Short mmCIF file of C-alpha atoms in Angstrom, two decimals:
data_model
loop_
_atom_site.label_atom_id
_atom_site.label_comp_id
_atom_site.label_asym_id
_atom_site.label_seq_id
_atom_site.Cartn_x
_atom_site.Cartn_y
_atom_site.Cartn_z
CA UNK U 220 25.20 26.43 20.94
CA UNK U 221 28.87 25.33 20.77
CA UNK U 222 29.81 21.90 22.08
CA UNK U 223 31.87 21.55 25.22
CA UNK U 224 34.38 19.34 23.33
CA UNK U 225 35.52 19.50 19.68
CA UNK U 226 33.54 17.52 17.11
CA UNK U 227 36.04 15.31 15.30
CA UNK U 228 35.61 14.60 11.57
CA UNK U 229 37.72 11.91 9.91
CA UNK U 230 38.27 11.96 6.15
CA UNK U 231 39.20 14.18 3.26
CA UNK U 232 37.66 15.49 0.10
CA UNK U 233 35.07 18.16 -0.52
CA UNK U 234 32.43 16.54 1.72
CA UNK U 235 34.67 16.60 4.80
CA UNK U 236 35.83 20.19 4.23
CA UNK U 237 32.32 21.49 3.50
CA UNK U 238 30.89 19.67 6.52
CA UNK U 239 33.59 21.10 8.82
CA UNK U 240 32.97 24.63 7.54
CA UNK U 241 29.19 24.30 7.90
CA UNK U 242 29.48 23.02 11.48
CA UNK U 243 31.89 25.83 12.40
CA UNK U 244 29.45 28.42 11.04
CA UNK U 245 26.76 26.96 13.33
CA UNK U 246 28.80 27.38 16.50
CA UNK U 247 30.42 23.94 16.72
CA UNK U 248 34.16 23.41 17.14
CA UNK U 249 35.07 20.80 14.52
CA UNK U 250 38.49 19.22 14.11
CA UNK U 251 39.49 17.53 10.84
CA UNK U 252 41.66 14.41 10.76
CA UNK U 253 43.31 13.37 7.47
CA UNK U 254 44.88 10.01 6.66
CA UNK U 255 47.44 11.74 4.43
CA UNK U 256 48.83 15.24 4.03
CA UNK U 257 46.39 16.63 1.45
CA UNK U 258 42.68 17.50 1.49
CA UNK U 259 42.18 15.59 -1.79
CA UNK U 260 40.04 18.24 -3.44
CA UNK U 261 41.15 17.30 -6.96
CA UNK U 262 43.94 19.78 -7.70
CA UNK U 263 46.73 21.69 -5.96
CA UNK U 264 44.83 24.97 -6.46
CA UNK U 265 41.71 23.49 -4.87
CA UNK U 266 43.75 22.11 -1.97
CA UNK U 267 45.32 25.52 -1.32
CA UNK U 268 41.91 27.24 -1.33
CA UNK U 269 40.50 24.60 0.99
CA UNK U 270 43.38 25.05 3.43
CA UNK U 271 42.82 28.82 3.42
CA UNK U 272 39.11 28.39 4.18
CA UNK U 273 39.85 26.04 7.08
CA UNK U 274 42.48 28.38 8.56
CA UNK U 275 40.17 31.40 8.24
CA UNK U 276 37.45 29.46 10.09
CA UNK U 277 39.87 28.37 12.82
CA UNK U 278 39.43 24.64 12.13
CA UNK U 279 42.45 22.54 13.22
CA UNK U 280 43.68 19.92 10.74
CA UNK U 281 45.55 16.81 11.91
CA UNK U 282 47.49 14.92 9.23
CA UNK U 283 48.80 11.37 8.77
CA UNK U 284 46.19 9.99 11.17
CA UNK U 285 45.66 6.21 11.21
CA UNK U 286 42.69 4.87 9.30
CA UNK U 287 40.87 3.83 12.49
CA UNK U 288 41.53 7.09 14.37
CA UNK U 289 38.54 7.87 16.62
CA UNK U 290 36.04 10.39 15.25
CA UNK U 291 32.46 11.54 15.71
CA UNK U 292 31.83 11.68 11.96
CA UNK U 293 33.54 9.85 9.11
CA UNK U 294 33.55 11.14 5.52
CA UNK U 295 34.78 8.14 3.59
CA UNK U 296 34.48 9.65 0.14
CA UNK U 297 33.82 7.46 -2.88
CA UNK U 298 35.10 3.95 -2.16
CA UNK U 299 34.49 0.93 -4.37
CA UNK U 300 32.90 -1.97 -2.44
CA UNK U 301 35.24 -4.96 -2.05
CA UNK U 302 32.77 -7.42 -3.55
CA UNK U 303 33.54 -6.05 -7.03
CA UNK U 304 37.06 -7.50 -6.91
CA UNK U 305 35.88 -10.57 -4.98
CA UNK U 306 33.44 -11.32 -7.81
CA UNK U 307 36.35 -11.68 -10.21
CA UNK U 308 35.71 -8.44 -12.12
CA UNK U 309 38.67 -6.48 -13.46
CA UNK U 310 39.35 -3.60 -11.06
CA UNK U 311 41.81 -0.74 -10.71
CA UNK U 312 44.37 -1.84 -8.07
CA UNK U 313 44.48 1.51 -6.28
CA UNK U 314 40.75 2.31 -6.06
CA UNK U 315 39.00 -1.04 -6.52
CA UNK U 316 36.76 0.50 -9.20
CA UNK U 317 35.60 -1.73 -12.06
CA UNK U 318 37.52 -1.21 -15.32
CA UNK U 319 35.32 -0.61 -18.36
CA UNK U 320 35.63 0.02 -22.06
CA UNK U 321 34.71 3.44 -23.47
CA UNK U 322 31.22 1.96 -24.09
CA UNK U 323 30.91 1.45 -20.28
CA UNK U 324 30.88 -2.33 -20.83
CA UNK U 325 33.06 -4.06 -18.24
CA UNK U 326 36.38 -5.19 -19.71
CA UNK U 327 36.05 -8.84 -20.70
CA UNK U 328 32.32 -8.88 -19.88
CA UNK U 329 30.49 -7.32 -22.86
CA UNK U 330 27.01 -7.93 -21.37
CA UNK U 331 27.82 -6.22 -18.06
CA UNK U 332 27.93 -2.43 -17.74
CA UNK U 333 29.20 -0.09 -15.01
CA UNK U 334 29.43 3.65 -14.57
CA UNK U 335 29.63 6.28 -11.87
CA UNK U 336 31.72 6.01 -8.72
CA UNK U 337 32.04 2.21 -8.94
CA UNK U 338 33.67 2.24 -12.38
CA UNK U 339 36.65 3.60 -14.28
CA UNK U 340 37.22 3.78 -18.05
CA UNK U 341 40.49 1.91 -18.43
CA UNK U 342 41.80 4.01 -21.32
CA UNK U 343 40.51 7.38 -20.09
CA UNK U 344 40.34 7.40 -16.25
CA UNK U 345 38.69 10.16 -14.24
CA UNK U 346 38.47 10.73 -10.47
CA UNK U 347 35.22 9.71 -8.79
CA UNK U 348 32.73 12.56 -9.19
CA UNK U 349 29.01 12.98 -9.50
CA UNK U 350 29.60 15.08 -12.62
CA UNK U 351 30.85 12.14 -14.68
CA UNK U 352 28.33 9.76 -13.10
CA UNK U 353 25.40 11.96 -14.17
CA UNK U 354 26.71 12.79 -17.62
CA UNK U 355 27.38 9.16 -18.51
CA UNK U 356 23.74 8.21 -17.82
CA UNK U 357 22.27 8.96 -21.32
CA UNK U 358 24.97 6.95 -23.09
CA UNK U 359 24.63 4.11 -20.57
CA UNK U 360 20.86 3.96 -21.19
CA UNK U 361 21.38 3.93 -24.96
CA UNK U 362 23.99 1.16 -24.83
CA UNK U 363 21.77 -0.94 -22.56
CA UNK U 364 18.97 -0.64 -25.12
CA UNK U 365 21.32 -1.60 -27.94
CA UNK U 366 22.68 -4.61 -26.06
CA UNK U 367 19.15 -5.93 -25.41
CA UNK U 368 17.77 -5.33 -28.91
CA UNK U 369 17.18 -8.31 -31.19
CA UNK U 370 19.07 -6.55 -34.01
CA UNK U 371 22.48 -5.79 -32.59
CA UNK U 372 23.92 -2.31 -33.18
CA UNK U 373 27.44 -1.10 -32.32
CA UNK U 374 27.74 0.39 -28.84
CA UNK U 375 28.47 4.10 -28.59
CA UNK U 376 31.68 5.34 -26.96
CA UNK U 377 31.73 7.95 -24.24
CA UNK U 378 34.36 10.67 -24.23
CA UNK U 379 34.15 12.37 -20.81
CA UNK U 380 35.28 15.92 -20.35
CA UNK U 381 38.83 16.35 -19.09
CA UNK U 382 37.89 18.56 -16.12
CA UNK U 383 34.82 19.20 -14.02
CA UNK U 384 33.74 22.35 -12.19
CA UNK U 385 33.61 21.95 -8.41
CA UNK U 386 31.78 24.33 -6.05
CA UNK U 387 32.54 24.31 -2.34
CA UNK U 388 30.48 26.24 0.24
CA UNK U 389 32.10 27.82 3.27
CA UNK U 390 29.04 27.59 5.53
CA UNK U 391 28.70 31.40 5.68
CA UNK U 392 26.82 32.12 2.49
CA UNK U 393 29.87 32.08 0.23
CA UNK U 394 31.45 29.48 -2.05
CA UNK U 395 34.67 28.74 -3.92
CA UNK U 396 34.81 27.46 -7.52
CA UNK U 397 37.56 25.08 -8.69
CA UNK U 398 38.27 24.20 -12.32
CA UNK U 399 41.49 22.35 -13.01
CA UNK U 400 44.37 24.56 -11.79
CA UNK U 401 42.10 27.59 -11.38
CA UNK U 402 40.37 28.73 -8.19
CA UNK U 403 37.79 31.52 -7.72
CA UNK U 404 36.27 32.96 -4.55
CA UNK U 405 35.06 32.75 -1.90
CA UNK U 406 32.15 34.76 -3.21
CA UNK U 407 28.44 35.19 -2.45
CA UNK U 408 27.47 35.05 -6.13
CA UNK U 409 29.22 31.67 -6.47
CA UNK U 410 27.21 30.47 -3.44
CA UNK U 411 23.95 31.62 -5.03
CA UNK U 412 24.94 29.77 -8.19
CA UNK U 413 25.77 26.59 -6.22
CA UNK U 414 22.59 26.86 -4.16
CA UNK U 415 20.46 27.16 -7.30
CA UNK U 416 22.14 24.11 -8.89
CA UNK U 417 21.74 22.01 -5.72
CA UNK U 418 18.10 22.95 -5.23
CA UNK U 419 17.26 22.18 -8.86
CA UNK U 420 18.92 18.78 -8.51
CA UNK U 421 17.04 17.94 -5.29
CA UNK U 422 13.75 19.14 -6.78
CA UNK U 423 14.04 16.35 -9.31
CA UNK U 424 13.29 13.88 -6.53
CA UNK U 425 10.15 15.68 -5.30
CA UNK U 426 7.49 14.98 -7.98
CA UNK U 427 7.15 11.30 -7.06
CA UNK U 428 5.40 12.08 -3.77
CA UNK U 429 3.09 14.67 -5.29
CA UNK U 430 2.23 12.45 -8.24
CA UNK U 431 1.55 9.50 -5.98
CA UNK U 432 -0.99 11.44 -3.95
CA UNK U 433 -2.68 13.18 -6.88
CA UNK U 434 -2.57 10.80 -9.86
CA UNK U 435 -1.46 7.31 -8.85
CA UNK U 436 0.12 5.19 -11.56
CA UNK U 437 -1.92 2.20 -12.68
CA UNK U 438 -1.10 -0.57 -10.22
CA UNK U 439 0.07 -4.05 -11.14
CA UNK U 440 -0.47 -7.45 -9.59
CA UNK U 441 -4.08 -8.22 -8.71
CA UNK U 442 -4.74 -4.47 -8.46
CA UNK U 443 -4.60 -4.50 -12.30
CA UNK U 444 -7.87 -6.42 -12.52
CA UNK U 445 -10.98 -4.87 -14.06
CA UNK U 446 -13.09 -2.88 -11.55
CA UNK U 447 -16.29 -4.51 -10.31
CA UNK U 448 -18.96 -2.45 -12.15
CA UNK U 449 -17.85 -3.05 -15.78
CA UNK U 450 -17.12 -6.71 -14.97
CA UNK U 451 -20.58 -7.27 -13.47
CA UNK U 452 -22.27 -5.39 -16.32
CA UNK U 453 -20.49 -7.44 -18.98
CA UNK U 454 -21.38 -10.74 -17.29
CA UNK U 455 -25.01 -9.68 -16.86
CA UNK U 456 -25.26 -8.85 -20.58
CA UNK U 457 -23.84 -12.26 -21.51
CA UNK U 458 -26.41 -14.00 -19.27
CA UNK U 459 -29.19 -12.47 -21.33
CA UNK U 460 -31.46 -12.02 -18.32
CA UNK U 461 -29.53 -9.13 -16.79
CA UNK U 462 -28.55 -11.21 -13.76
CA UNK U 463 -24.93 -11.52 -12.66
CA UNK U 464 -23.96 -15.21 -12.27
CA UNK U 465 -22.97 -16.25 -8.74
CA UNK U 466 -19.30 -15.66 -7.95
CA UNK U 467 -17.31 -18.66 -6.78
CA UNK U 468 -13.57 -18.91 -6.38
CA UNK U 469 -13.35 -22.11 -8.46
CA UNK U 470 -15.87 -23.91 -10.69
CA UNK U 471 -16.84 -27.57 -10.39
CA UNK U 472 -15.94 -29.66 -13.43
CA UNK U 473 -16.78 -33.27 -12.63
CA UNK U 474 -16.08 -36.02 -10.11
CA UNK U 475 -12.94 -38.09 -10.50
CA UNK U 476 -12.64 -41.86 -10.09
CA UNK U 477 -12.64 -41.56 -6.28
CA UNK U 478 -15.79 -39.42 -6.29
CA UNK U 479 -13.98 -36.18 -5.39
CA UNK U 480 -14.96 -32.99 -7.16
CA UNK U 481 -12.53 -31.60 -9.70
CA UNK U 482 -12.31 -27.80 -9.47
CA UNK U 483 -10.72 -25.31 -11.82
CA UNK U 484 -9.76 -21.65 -11.71
CA UNK U 485 -7.69 -19.20 -13.74
CA UNK U 486 -5.76 -16.13 -12.63
CA UNK U 487 -2.86 -13.91 -13.61
CA UNK U 488 -1.70 -10.32 -13.95
CA UNK U 489 1.11 -8.05 -15.17
CA UNK U 490 4.35 -8.59 -13.26
CA UNK U 491 4.20 -7.11 -9.76
CA UNK U 492 7.99 -7.24 -9.22
CA UNK U 493 10.96 -7.13 -11.60
CA UNK U 494 12.43 -10.48 -10.56
CA UNK U 495 10.78 -13.04 -12.92
CA UNK U 496 11.30 -15.93 -10.46
CA UNK U 497 9.75 -14.07 -7.54
CA UNK U 498 6.96 -12.69 -9.70
CA UNK U 499 6.08 -16.21 -10.88
CA UNK U 500 6.09 -17.55 -7.32
CA UNK U 501 3.73 -14.79 -6.18
CA UNK U 502 1.43 -15.23 -9.19
CA UNK U 503 1.25 -18.99 -8.63
CA UNK U 504 0.48 -18.66 -4.93
CA UNK U 505 -2.17 -16.08 -5.77
CA UNK U 506 -3.81 -18.27 -8.43
CA UNK U 507 -3.78 -21.37 -6.20
CA UNK U 508 -5.52 -19.52 -3.38
CA UNK U 509 -8.82 -19.79 -5.32
CA UNK U 510 -8.60 -23.57 -4.93
CA UNK U 511 -7.47 -23.43 -1.31
CA UNK U 512 -10.40 -21.11 -0.54
CA UNK U 513 -12.69 -23.80 -1.99
CA UNK U 514 -11.27 -26.51 0.29
CA UNK U 515 -9.29 -28.19 -2.48
CA UNK U 516 -5.74 -29.41 -2.86
CA UNK U 517 -3.83 -28.63 -6.03
CA UNK U 518 -3.88 -31.30 -8.76
CA UNK U 519 -2.13 -29.73 -11.78
CA UNK U 520 -1.37 -26.43 -13.47
CA UNK U 521 -0.81 -24.89 -16.90
CA UNK U 522 0.88 -21.56 -17.61
CA UNK U 523 0.53 -18.77 -20.17
CA UNK U 524 3.74 -16.72 -20.16
CA UNK U 525 3.98 -13.39 -21.98
CA UNK U 526 7.54 -12.17 -22.47
CA UNK U 527 8.74 -8.69 -23.47
CA UNK U 528 10.40 -8.15 -26.84
CA UNK U 529 14.13 -8.83 -26.40
CA UNK U 530 16.96 -11.01 -27.67
CA UNK U 531 16.36 -14.75 -27.82
CA UNK U 532 18.91 -15.40 -25.05
CA UNK U 533 17.24 -12.94 -22.70
CA UNK U 534 13.76 -14.29 -23.42
CA UNK U 535 15.04 -17.80 -22.73
CA UNK U 536 16.40 -16.70 -19.37
CA UNK U 537 13.14 -14.93 -18.44
CA UNK U 538 11.17 -18.05 -19.35
CA UNK U 539 13.46 -20.33 -17.34
CA UNK U 540 13.25 -18.06 -14.29
CA UNK U 541 9.46 -17.72 -14.61
CA UNK U 542 8.81 -21.46 -14.86
CA UNK U 543 11.26 -22.10 -12.01
CA UNK U 544 9.27 -19.66 -9.89
CA UNK U 545 6.07 -21.54 -10.71
CA UNK U 546 7.69 -24.83 -9.79
CA UNK U 547 8.94 -23.42 -6.47
CA UNK U 548 5.28 -23.58 -5.40
CA UNK U 549 4.38 -26.85 -7.13
CA UNK U 550 7.38 -29.07 -6.33
CA UNK U 551 6.93 -29.12 -2.50
CA UNK U 552 3.30 -30.14 -3.11
CA UNK U 553 4.33 -32.80 -5.69
CA UNK U 554 2.07 -31.16 -8.28
CA UNK U 555 2.97 -31.25 -11.99
CA UNK U 556 3.25 -28.32 -14.37
CA UNK U 557 1.50 -29.94 -17.32
CA UNK U 558 2.45 -27.40 -19.97
CA UNK U 559 1.27 -24.10 -21.32
CA UNK U 560 1.84 -21.49 -23.97
CA UNK U 561 4.15 -18.54 -24.59
CA UNK U 562 3.58 -15.18 -26.23
CA UNK U 563 5.77 -12.20 -27.07
CA UNK U 564 4.42 -8.91 -25.81
CA UNK U 565 4.17 -6.06 -28.30
CA UNK U 566 4.00 -2.26 -28.04
CA UNK U 567 6.30 -2.18 -25.04
CA UNK U 568 4.24 -4.47 -22.80
CA UNK U 569 6.17 -6.22 -20.05
CA UNK U 570 6.29 -9.64 -18.47
CA UNK U 571 2.92 -11.21 -17.57
CA UNK U 572 1.87 -14.61 -16.30
CA UNK U 573 -1.55 -16.30 -16.27
CA UNK U 574 -2.27 -19.73 -14.82
CA UNK U 575 -4.98 -22.36 -15.15
CA UNK U 576 -5.13 -24.39 -11.92
CA UNK U 577 -7.01 -27.62 -11.26
CA UNK U 578 -7.65 -29.16 -7.86
CA UNK U 579 -9.63 -31.82 -6.03
CA UNK U 580 -11.95 -31.03 -3.13
CA UNK U 581 -11.06 -32.73 0.15
CA UNK U 582 -14.66 -32.62 1.44
CA UNK U 583 -17.74 -34.21 -0.15
CA UNK U 584 -18.62 -30.72 -1.36
CA UNK U 585 -16.33 -27.75 -2.00
CA UNK U 586 -16.54 -24.82 0.39
CA UNK U 587 -18.90 -22.16 -0.95
CA UNK U 588 -18.46 -18.46 -0.43
CA UNK U 589 -21.77 -18.27 1.34
CA UNK U 590 -24.38 -17.60 2.42
CA UNK U 591 -23.15 -17.22 5.96
CA UNK U 592 -25.13 -18.36 8.99
CA UNK U 593 -25.95 -16.54 12.24
CA UNK U 594 -23.46 -17.32 14.98
CA UNK U 595 -20.53 -18.00 12.67
CA UNK U 596 -17.29 -16.08 13.19
CA UNK U 597 -14.95 -14.83 10.46
CA UNK U 598 -11.28 -15.70 10.64
CA UNK U 599 -8.62 -13.91 8.56
CA UNK U 600 -5.44 -15.95 8.07
CA UNK U 601 -2.88 -13.13 7.66
CA UNK U 602 -2.43 -9.34 7.26
CA UNK U 603 -3.65 -7.13 4.42
CA UNK U 604 -2.27 -3.94 2.86
CA UNK U 605 -0.35 -5.03 -0.25
CA UNK U 606 -2.24 -2.72 -2.62
CA UNK U 607 -1.20 0.56 -1.06
CA UNK U 608 2.31 -0.73 -0.29
CA UNK U 609 3.07 -1.59 -3.91
CA UNK U 610 1.40 1.58 -5.16
CA UNK U 611 3.83 3.46 -2.92
CA UNK U 612 6.71 1.33 -4.18
CA UNK U 613 5.87 2.27 -7.78
CA UNK U 614 5.91 5.93 -6.78
CA UNK U 615 9.24 5.53 -4.99
CA UNK U 616 7.93 6.52 -1.55
CA UNK U 617 7.69 3.17 0.25
CA UNK U 618 10.12 2.23 3.00
CA UNK U 619 12.02 -0.80 1.60
CA UNK U 620 11.63 -2.66 4.89
CA UNK U 621 7.84 -2.47 4.46
CA UNK U 622 8.07 -4.07 1.01
CA UNK U 623 10.43 -6.77 2.32
CA UNK U 624 7.98 -7.59 5.11
CA UNK U 625 5.06 -7.73 2.66
CA UNK U 626 6.94 -10.03 0.26
CA UNK U 627 7.87 -12.35 3.10
CA UNK U 628 4.20 -12.70 4.06
CA UNK U 629 3.02 -13.03 0.44
CA UNK U 630 5.48 -15.86 -0.29
CA UNK U 631 4.09 -18.09 2.46
CA UNK U 632 2.03 -20.89 0.91
CA UNK U 633 -1.48 -21.29 2.32
CA UNK U 634 -1.81 -24.88 1.04
CA UNK U 635 -1.51 -26.35 4.59
CA UNK U 636 -4.55 -24.35 5.68
CA UNK U 637 -7.02 -26.46 3.71
CA UNK U 638 -6.82 -29.52 5.95
CA UNK U 639 -6.35 -27.40 9.06
CA UNK U 640 -9.46 -25.28 8.49
CA UNK U 641 -11.47 -28.34 7.43
CA UNK U 642 -10.69 -29.99 10.77
CA UNK U 643 -12.33 -27.05 12.56
CA UNK U 644 -15.56 -27.21 10.57
CA UNK U 645 -15.16 -24.35 8.10
CA UNK U 646 -18.49 -23.86 6.34
CA UNK U 647 -17.70 -21.04 3.89
CA UNK U 648 -14.50 -19.45 2.65
CA UNK U 649 -13.01 -17.05 0.11
CA UNK U 650 -9.65 -15.45 -0.56
CA UNK U 651 -9.18 -11.69 -0.22
CA UNK U 652 -7.77 -10.39 -3.51
CA UNK U 653 -8.39 -7.52 -5.92
CA UNK U 654 -11.75 -6.26 -4.61
CA UNK U 655 -10.41 -5.87 -1.08
CA UNK U 656 -11.60 -7.28 2.24
CA UNK U 657 -14.96 -5.53 2.17
CA UNK U 658 -15.68 -6.38 -1.46
CA UNK U 659 -15.03 -10.09 -0.97
CA UNK U 660 -16.86 -10.09 2.34
CA UNK U 661 -19.88 -8.70 0.49
CA UNK U 662 -19.81 -11.75 -1.82
CA UNK U 663 -20.21 -14.00 1.22
CA UNK U 664 -23.27 -12.18 2.60
CA UNK U 665 -26.82 -12.86 1.52
CA UNK U 666 -29.23 -9.91 1.01
CA UNK U 667 -30.45 -8.40 4.29
CA UNK U 668 -27.89 -10.36 6.28
CA UNK U 669 -26.13 -8.52 9.14
CA UNK U 670 -22.52 -8.89 10.22
CA UNK U 671 -20.39 -7.18 12.87
CA UNK U 672 -16.83 -6.33 11.78
CA UNK U 673 -14.07 -5.53 14.28
CA UNK U 674 -11.76 -3.36 12.14
CA UNK U 675 -9.27 -2.95 14.99
CA UNK U 676 -8.72 -6.73 14.94
CA UNK U 677 -7.86 -6.83 11.21
CA UNK U 678 -4.11 -7.56 10.92
CA UNK U 679 -2.21 -5.01 8.81
CA UNK U 680 1.14 -5.19 7.04
CA UNK U 681 3.78 -2.73 8.32
CA UNK U 682 3.49 0.69 6.70
CA UNK U 683 0.09 0.22 5.08
CA UNK U 684 -1.91 2.38 7.50
CA UNK U 685 0.80 5.02 7.53
CA UNK U 686 0.62 5.33 3.74
CA UNK U 687 -3.19 5.41 3.76
CA UNK U 688 -3.08 8.21 6.35
CA UNK U 689 -0.90 10.18 3.91
CA UNK U 690 -3.53 9.85 1.16
CA UNK U 691 -1.76 7.12 -0.81
CA UNK U 692 -4.04 4.52 -2.44
CA UNK U 693 -3.90 1.83 -5.07
CA UNK U 694 -5.35 2.81 -8.45
CA UNK U 695 -8.06 0.12 -8.04
CA UNK U 696 -9.11 1.38 -4.59
CA UNK U 697 -11.49 4.14 -5.84
CA UNK U 698 -13.54 1.57 -7.76
CA UNK U 699 -13.49 -0.78 -4.76
CA UNK U 700 -14.79 2.08 -2.59
CA UNK U 701 -18.32 1.30 -3.80
CA UNK U 702 -18.25 -1.51 -1.24
CA UNK U 703 -18.08 1.09 1.54
CA UNK U 704 -21.84 1.49 1.09
CA UNK U 705 -22.13 -1.69 3.17
CA UNK U 706 -20.95 0.37 6.16
CA UNK U 707 -23.84 2.84 5.93
CA UNK U 708 -26.52 2.67 8.67
CA UNK U 709 -28.76 0.63 6.38
CA UNK U 710 -25.86 -1.51 5.13
CA UNK U 711 -25.10 -5.12 5.93
CA UNK U 712 -21.86 -4.55 7.89
CA UNK U 713 -21.84 -2.96 11.33
CA UNK U 714 -18.53 -1.69 12.69
CA UNK U 715 -17.41 -2.36 16.23
CA UNK U 716 -15.86 0.77 17.76
CA UNK U 717 -14.53 3.92 16.13
CA UNK U 718 -12.85 3.59 12.73
CA UNK U 719 -10.41 6.07 11.17
CA UNK U 720 -10.48 7.17 7.54
CA UNK U 721 -7.30 5.16 6.90
CA UNK U 722 -8.90 2.01 8.33
CA UNK U 723 -11.92 2.47 6.05
CA UNK U 724 -9.58 2.72 3.06
CA UNK U 725 -7.77 -0.41 4.22
CA UNK U 726 -11.03 -2.33 3.88
CA UNK U 727 -11.12 -1.66 0.12
CA UNK U 728 -7.38 -1.99 -0.54
CA UNK U 729 -6.82 -4.59 -3.31
CA UNK U 730 -4.68 -7.56 -2.30
CA UNK U 731 -2.19 -9.75 -4.14
CA UNK U 732 -1.50 -13.08 -2.42
CA UNK U 733 -4.07 -12.03 0.16
CA UNK U 734 -5.33 -14.05 3.13
CA UNK U 735 -8.14 -16.58 3.29
CA UNK U 736 -11.34 -15.41 4.95
CA UNK U 737 -13.11 -18.36 6.57
CA UNK U 738 -16.47 -18.70 8.34
CA UNK U 739 -16.64 -21.33 11.08
CA UNK U 740 -18.70 -22.13 14.18
CA UNK U 741 -18.00 -19.76 17.05
CA UNK U 742 -17.09 -22.60 19.42
CA UNK U 743 -14.30 -23.67 17.04
CA UNK U 744 -12.74 -20.22 16.69
CA UNK U 745 -10.29 -20.37 19.59
CA UNK U 746 -8.92 -23.78 18.61
CA UNK U 747 -8.63 -22.83 14.94
CA UNK U 748 -6.83 -19.61 15.78
CA UNK U 749 -4.32 -21.42 18.00
CA UNK U 750 -3.71 -24.05 15.31
CA UNK U 751 -3.12 -21.36 12.67
CA UNK U 752 -0.60 -19.55 14.82
CA UNK U 753 1.24 -22.79 15.58
CA UNK U 754 1.40 -23.44 11.82
CA UNK U 755 3.26 -20.22 11.11
CA UNK U 756 0.33 -17.84 10.60
CA UNK U 757 1.12 -15.82 13.70
CA UNK U 758 -1.08 -12.82 12.80
CA UNK U 759 -4.28 -14.74 12.07
CA UNK U 760 -7.26 -13.12 13.78
CA UNK U 761 -11.00 -13.38 14.31
CA UNK U 762 -12.36 -10.17 12.77
CA UNK U 763 -16.15 -10.50 12.87
CA UNK U 764 -19.31 -12.48 13.56
CA UNK U 765 -22.56 -13.06 11.71
CA UNK U 766 -25.50 -11.45 13.50
CA UNK U 767 -28.47 -12.72 11.53
CA UNK U 768 -29.64 -14.95 8.74
CA UNK U 769 -31.26 -13.43 5.64
#
């Protein structure tokens, strides 16, 4: 029903007028406050029509109000952010919008482009409007492609239309049309026209959710690895005897001069994020976790960098950022990047990074994956859920705060955990990566061995369970689901308490930069858990215990 006091709206332009009319039609008593005298609807004819609509609706208009006049709602309109001018870019003095050439390249900065409400063509200015922002998009995309191509081509010039049609609803099923000095309406047929245009525009944002649930895009990061069945089959055929070789996180090479085992592993994947520095940091931390899961400290590293086709200057920058991201992991550990190799991707392939990592075991023997022993407990060093989170990010349906939280966790180096876990008698360990928690747990178990898993104790990244409940999954998760057979009555893993469908899917969610999963004596669990949390791994948890030996 109507409010006891008027609802004050501060601002001008079509948004403020349309909002005031819509609220009035719903029983509210809005009041409009303007900083100037005019509604700023783009033309004198539009302003006159807007004033008539407001008078007919009985909406008071206050003029020449101070900028900070109190209001319940503020319609600021299109305002250029102040950092554009603060960054030293050429801007229009009255609006703060970036000045560009007709090619949409920023004046004086030929490699920087701007369009839409933040920009203004210096020689052919237009008022801020979604019409020009949308219609400039195809030319902007084409000029970006031309500027990045190895063979430079002249940039195209955009010649925007002189006027744009504007449709304004009155909140009562009618609308007014403005075009330059002309005004039409209010009319119901104009409203139906406007409604159809608006709904078609909004529908363009809907397919991402449906596509994500029905046909997920192929995931990147460690979720891009080959599913288990074809991998195992190929390895069995190469063995000649049909047996799959034992899976270890890192292979033993030889002993060094001090008698310590040298270990080596290799890992890599298509870029998980667009930032080459951040992607390289994540890939390096992920690759090194194979050594840390074997109880080894990092000795050296080599890199294979695949760069997209682009200009030489851009490829140089990508390579610099990628290698700097690798070194952001190595330098604090005083580990050298020995060298590597570069390739140029073809057929539209993007950035990819693969790493060969070498380490030295701190114990007389590296930690194996298993077999586990009765009485041991399983400790997980940090949360899981990256697979479904980044699948949702690719589909455009992930809350950005969830991705930020995941990246913060993923960027934490687990190098300090090697000595810490060793001091508490860790006897077996692995890292949780592409095959998910249950898949990697299965590699630790011997045939006929029994283990109790407390799924409620498994730490989860924010948003992961919510997405799984909505039916979202990583594209590798269906193949990983074969590991769910371990949860059957005759399987090797017994669940403690009730488990939801989303929690079951979490167990096979592929991980990038996943946690370590360590087996240690039960009497050491409490001390190890406290030490982990004091070392910055606040969500570490004991998630299970071994019930029997094979």
